[in-house]
Amino acid sequence: MHKGIFLGLTTADIVYYVPHHLHRNQKLRAERQFSFAGGPAANAAVAFAAFGNEASLVTGLGQHPLAYTARYDILEHKVHLIDCTDQPKRPPILASIMVDLSNGDRSVVYSNTDLRKLRHEAVNETLLEYADILMLDGYYLPQAIQLATWAKPLRIPVVLDGGSWKEGLDKLLPLVDYAVCSNNFFPPGVSDAAGVIRRLGELGIRHIAITRDGDPILAHTQGATSEVPVMPIHPMDTLGAGDIFHGAFCHYILENDFLLSLERAGEVASFSCTSLGTRADRKSTRLNSSHIPSARM
């Protein structure tokens, strides 16, 4: 069993599964509806815990009634929740998500995240005690930078979920060991994948990956760039697949090399797209390194 610390965004999600995306002024009945916790760090922590690991999530959720479903979902999936929001009575970040059942594509509308902050004393060095890995999603940057700074002398690997560029990331990047980015992650002045790899490499990051939906993953390690194949599937729901990828990667990188970890995490993420929701596999047994789930965590 491994111990992982996940710091970043948690949202309260309502997901609607519709036969097609809405047209202008259209009302449409959803085929199914789910409600659970969302956000890159939250979903990654749940995925990491599904392997039988110990996951702690440092985030800002609060005590507002709208946060209860997300809180219950996190705790139900055996994730230790460390809620450090500086405004506990404020509603959580809310997200409404529509998933097109015809192709698995999703559209997301969410409330503003820019003004959300954690308490100044949210993190301390004891949080990393016995930790095997630290994952950050680019939110709550002051605390992320502090934790990554403490992790360095402890030789705790730091993983960045680079979903999109966020102001201030330039201060965090030199502390990152593994940058696993989406194809929407572009530092200022960079417009293509080669430029992303070059820029991150200049900042001292030795292991870089760029996920590209169903296309092969671009992986840069030991000075060379290669492609990691992605399992072909018929997607039913792509919601949260990237987050699940990062949680699985945090598990596998503690047991395997970079390229194999990307491949195995990709298999988990691909399978997650073949069922509805990010928590569809509620009754399944815990995952292990030799078992890839047939449904979501």
Coordinates of C-alpha atoms in Angstrom, one line a residue:
M1 CA 0.0 0.0 0.0
H2 CA 1.2 3.5 -0.9
K3 CA 0.4 6.8 0.7
G4 CA -0.4 9.8 -1.6
I5 CA -1.1 13.4 -0.9
F6 CA -3.4 15.2 -3.4
L7 CA -3.8 18.9 -3.2
G8 CA -6.2 20.8 -5.4
L9 CA -9.7 21.4 -6.6
T10 CA -12.9 19.7 -5.4
T11 CA -16.3 20.6 -6.9
A12 CA -19.8 19.5 -6.4
D13 CA -20.9 18.0 -9.7
I14 CA -24.3 17.3 -11.2
V15 CA -24.1 15.3 -14.4
Y16 CA -26.8 14.9 -17.0
Y17 CA -26.7 12.2 -19.6
V18 CA -28.5 13.4 -22.7
P19 CA -29.1 11.8 -26.1
H20 CA -27.5 14.7 -27.8
H21 CA -26.3 18.2 -27.0
L22 CA -28.9 20.9 -26.7
H23 CA -29.9 23.1 -29.6
R24 CA -30.7 26.8 -29.2
N25 CA -33.7 27.3 -26.8
Q26 CA -34.2 23.5 -26.5
K27 CA -35.4 21.7 -23.4
L28 CA -34.2 18.1 -23.1
R29 CA -34.9 15.3 -20.7
A30 CA -31.8 13.6 -19.4
E31 CA -31.6 9.8 -19.7
R32 CA -29.7 9.6 -16.3
Q33 CA -28.4 11.9 -13.7
F34 CA -25.6 11.5 -11.1
S35 CA -24.2 13.8 -8.4
F36 CA -20.8 13.4 -6.8
A37 CA -17.5 15.1 -6.1
G38 CA -15.5 16.3 -9.0
G39 CA -12.3 18.2 -9.7
P40 CA -8.9 17.0 -10.8
A41 CA -7.3 16.3 -7.4
A42 CA -10.5 14.8 -5.9
N43 CA -11.0 12.3 -8.8
A44 CA -7.4 11.4 -8.8
A45 CA -7.4 10.8 -5.1
V46 CA -10.4 8.5 -5.4
A47 CA -8.7 6.6 -8.2
F48 CA -5.5 6.2 -6.2
A49 CA -7.5 4.9 -3.2
A50 CA -9.2 2.4 -5.4
F51 CA -5.9 0.5 -5.8
G52 CA -6.0 -0.1 -2.0
N53 CA -3.7 2.9 -1.3
E54 CA -4.0 5.6 1.4
A55 CA -5.1 8.9 -0.2
S56 CA -5.4 12.2 1.5
L57 CA -7.1 15.1 -0.2
V58 CA -6.2 18.7 0.8
T59 CA -8.8 21.0 -0.7
G60 CA -11.4 23.7 0.0
L61 CA -15.0 22.4 0.2
G62 CA -16.7 23.9 3.2
Q63 CA -19.8 23.2 5.3
H64 CA -22.5 24.7 3.0
P65 CA -25.4 22.2 2.4
L66 CA -24.5 22.0 -1.3
A67 CA -21.1 20.5 -0.3
Y68 CA -22.5 17.6 1.6
T69 CA -22.9 15.3 -1.4
A70 CA -19.3 15.8 -2.5
R71 CA -18.1 15.4 1.0
Y72 CA -20.0 12.1 1.5
D73 CA -18.8 10.8 -1.9
I74 CA -15.1 11.5 -1.0
L75 CA -15.4 9.8 2.4
E76 CA -17.3 6.9 1.0
H77 CA -14.4 6.1 -1.3
K78 CA -11.9 5.9 1.6
V79 CA -10.2 9.2 0.9
H80 CA -9.1 11.2 3.9
L81 CA -10.5 14.7 3.4
I82 CA -8.5 17.7 4.8
D83 CA -10.9 20.6 4.2
C84 CA -9.0 23.9 4.6
T85 CA -11.3 26.4 2.8
D86 CA -10.9 29.9 4.2
Q87 CA -14.7 30.5 3.8
P88 CA -16.5 27.4 5.1
K89 CA -20.0 28.9 4.9
R90 CA -19.7 29.8 1.2
P91 CA -21.2 27.4 -1.4
P92 CA -18.7 25.0 -3.0
I93 CA -17.6 25.3 -6.6
L94 CA -20.5 23.9 -8.5
A95 CA -20.3 22.2 -11.9
S96 CA -23.2 21.2 -14.2
I97 CA -22.1 18.7 -16.8
M98 CA -23.8 17.4 -19.9
V99 CA -22.6 14.2 -21.4
D100 CA -23.7 13.4 -25.0
L101 CA -24.6 9.7 -25.0
S102 CA -24.1 9.5 -28.8
N103 CA -20.4 10.0 -28.6
G104 CA -19.3 10.4 -24.9
D105 CA -18.3 14.1 -25.3
R106 CA -19.0 16.3 -22.3
S107 CA -19.6 20.0 -21.7
V108 CA -19.0 21.6 -18.4
V109 CA -20.2 24.8 -16.8
Y110 CA -18.7 25.7 -13.4
S111 CA -18.6 28.6 -11.0
N112 CA -15.6 30.8 -10.6
T113 CA -12.5 29.2 -9.1
D114 CA -10.2 32.3 -9.1
L115 CA -11.2 33.7 -5.7
R116 CA -11.1 30.3 -3.8
K117 CA -8.4 30.1 -1.3
L118 CA -7.2 27.8 1.5
R119 CA -6.3 29.0 5.0
H120 CA -2.7 30.1 5.4
E121 CA -2.0 27.2 7.9
A122 CA -3.6 24.6 5.5
V123 CA -0.4 22.7 5.0
N124 CA 2.6 21.8 7.2
E125 CA 5.6 19.5 6.9
T126 CA 4.0 16.8 9.0
L127 CA 1.4 16.3 6.2
L128 CA 4.2 14.7 4.1
E129 CA 5.2 12.3 6.9
Y130 CA 5.4 8.8 5.4
A131 CA 4.1 10.1 2.0
D132 CA 5.2 8.3 -1.1
I133 CA 4.0 10.7 -3.7
L134 CA 2.5 14.3 -4.0
M135 CA 0.1 15.2 -6.7
L136 CA -0.9 18.8 -7.5
D137 CA -3.4 20.1 -10.1
G138 CA -2.3 23.7 -10.3
Y139 CA -5.0 25.1 -7.9
Y140 CA -4.2 26.6 -4.5
L141 CA -0.8 27.5 -5.7
P142 CA 0.7 29.0 -2.5
Q143 CA 0.1 25.8 -0.7
A144 CA 1.1 23.7 -3.7
I145 CA 4.4 25.5 -3.9
Q146 CA 5.0 25.1 -0.2
L147 CA 4.3 21.3 -0.2
A148 CA 6.4 20.8 -3.3
T149 CA 9.3 22.7 -1.7
W150 CA 9.1 20.5 1.4
A151 CA 8.8 17.4 -0.7
K152 CA 12.1 18.0 -2.6
P153 CA 14.6 17.3 0.3
L154 CA 12.4 14.3 1.4
R155 CA 12.7 12.9 -2.2
I156 CA 9.0 12.6 -2.5
P157 CA 8.1 12.6 -6.2
V158 CA 5.9 15.6 -7.3
V159 CA 3.3 15.0 -10.0
L160 CA 1.6 17.8 -11.8
D161 CA -1.7 17.4 -13.5
G162 CA -1.3 20.1 -16.2
G163 CA -4.9 20.4 -17.4
S164 CA -4.5 24.0 -18.5
W165 CA -2.1 26.9 -17.9
K166 CA -2.7 28.8 -14.7
E167 CA -1.1 32.1 -13.7
G168 CA 1.7 31.5 -11.2
L169 CA 2.6 28.0 -12.4
D170 CA 6.0 29.1 -13.5
K171 CA 6.9 29.2 -9.8
L172 CA 5.8 25.6 -9.2
L173 CA 7.2 23.9 -12.3
P174 CA 10.8 23.8 -11.2
L175 CA 9.7 21.7 -8.3
V176 CA 7.9 19.1 -10.4
D177 CA 9.3 15.7 -11.2
Y178 CA 6.5 14.4 -13.4
A179 CA 4.5 16.7 -15.6
V180 CA 1.5 14.9 -17.1
C181 CA -0.3 17.5 -19.2
S182 CA -3.3 17.6 -21.5
N183 CA -3.1 18.8 -25.0
N184 CA -4.7 22.1 -23.8
F185 CA -1.7 23.0 -21.6
F186 CA 0.3 25.8 -23.1
P187 CA 2.7 28.0 -21.2
P188 CA 2.7 31.6 -22.4
G189 CA 4.4 32.0 -25.8
V190 CA 4.1 28.2 -26.6
S191 CA 1.6 26.9 -29.2
D192 CA 2.5 23.2 -29.8
A193 CA 3.5 20.0 -28.0
A194 CA 7.1 20.3 -29.0
G195 CA 7.3 23.7 -27.5
V196 CA 5.6 22.5 -24.3
I197 CA 8.2 19.7 -23.9
R198 CA 11.0 22.1 -24.6
R199 CA 9.8 24.7 -22.1
L200 CA 9.2 22.2 -19.3
G201 CA 12.6 20.6 -20.0
E202 CA 14.3 24.0 -19.7
L203 CA 12.7 24.2 -16.2
G204 CA 14.4 21.0 -15.2
I205 CA 11.4 18.6 -15.5
R206 CA 12.9 15.3 -16.7
H207 CA 9.7 13.3 -17.3
I208 CA 6.9 14.9 -19.4
A209 CA 3.8 13.5 -20.9
I210 CA 1.1 15.0 -23.0
T211 CA -2.2 13.1 -23.3
R212 CA -4.1 13.6 -26.5
D213 CA -7.6 12.1 -25.9
G214 CA -7.7 8.9 -28.0
D215 CA -4.4 9.5 -29.8
P216 CA -1.0 8.1 -28.5
I217 CA 0.5 9.9 -25.5
L218 CA 3.6 11.9 -26.1
A219 CA 6.2 11.0 -23.6
H220 CA 9.6 12.6 -23.0
T221 CA 12.1 11.0 -20.7
Q222 CA 15.8 10.5 -20.6
G223 CA 16.2 13.1 -23.3
A224 CA 14.0 11.3 -25.9
T225 CA 10.4 11.7 -27.0
S226 CA 8.3 8.7 -27.9
E227 CA 4.6 7.8 -28.2
V228 CA 2.7 5.5 -25.8
P229 CA -0.2 3.8 -27.5
V230 CA -3.7 4.3 -26.2
M231 CA -6.2 1.4 -26.1
P232 CA -8.9 1.9 -28.8
I233 CA -12.4 1.9 -27.3
H234 CA -15.9 3.0 -28.1
P235 CA -16.4 5.9 -25.5
M236 CA -19.6 6.1 -23.6
D237 CA -18.5 8.9 -21.2
T238 CA -15.2 10.7 -21.2
L239 CA -16.0 12.6 -18.0
G240 CA -13.1 12.5 -15.5
A241 CA -11.0 10.2 -17.6
G242 CA -8.0 12.5 -17.3
D243 CA -8.3 12.8 -13.6
I244 CA -8.5 9.0 -13.3
F245 CA -5.4 8.8 -15.5
H246 CA -3.5 10.9 -13.0
G247 CA -4.6 8.9 -10.0
A248 CA -3.7 5.7 -11.6
F249 CA -0.4 7.1 -12.8
C250 CA 0.5 8.1 -9.2
H251 CA 0.0 4.4 -8.2
Y252 CA 1.9 2.9 -11.1
I253 CA 4.9 5.2 -11.0
L254 CA 5.7 4.0 -7.5
E255 CA 6.1 0.5 -9.0
N256 CA 7.2 0.9 -12.6
D257 CA 9.2 3.1 -15.0
F258 CA 7.7 6.2 -16.6
L259 CA 6.6 4.7 -20.0
L260 CA 5.0 1.6 -18.5
S261 CA 3.2 3.7 -15.9
L262 CA 1.8 5.9 -18.6
E263 CA 0.7 2.8 -20.6
R264 CA -1.0 1.2 -17.6
A265 CA -2.6 4.5 -16.5
G266 CA -3.9 4.9 -20.0
E267 CA -5.6 1.5 -19.9
V268 CA -7.4 2.4 -16.7
A269 CA -8.5 5.8 -18.1
S270 CA -9.6 4.1 -21.4
F271 CA -11.7 1.6 -19.5
S272 CA -13.2 4.4 -17.4
C273 CA -14.7 5.8 -20.6
T274 CA -16.7 2.7 -21.3
S275 CA -19.2 3.2 -18.5
L276 CA -21.2 6.2 -17.2
G277 CA -20.0 8.4 -14.4
T278 CA -16.7 8.5 -12.5
R279 CA -18.0 6.2 -9.7
A280 CA -19.9 3.5 -11.6
D281 CA -17.9 0.6 -10.2
R282 CA -19.0 1.2 -6.6
K283 CA -19.4 -2.5 -5.8
S284 CA -16.2 -3.8 -7.4
T285 CA -13.3 -5.1 -5.5
R286 CA -10.3 -2.8 -5.0
L287 CA -7.8 -2.6 -7.9
N288 CA -4.3 -3.9 -7.9
S289 CA -1.5 -3.7 -10.3
S290 CA -2.6 -6.7 -12.3
H291 CA -6.3 -5.8 -12.5
I292 CA -7.6 -3.2 -14.9
P293 CA -11.3 -2.3 -14.1
S294 CA -14.1 -2.8 -16.5
A295 CA -15.9 0.2 -15.1
R296 CA -15.1 3.4 -13.3
M297 CA -13.9 3.6 -9.7

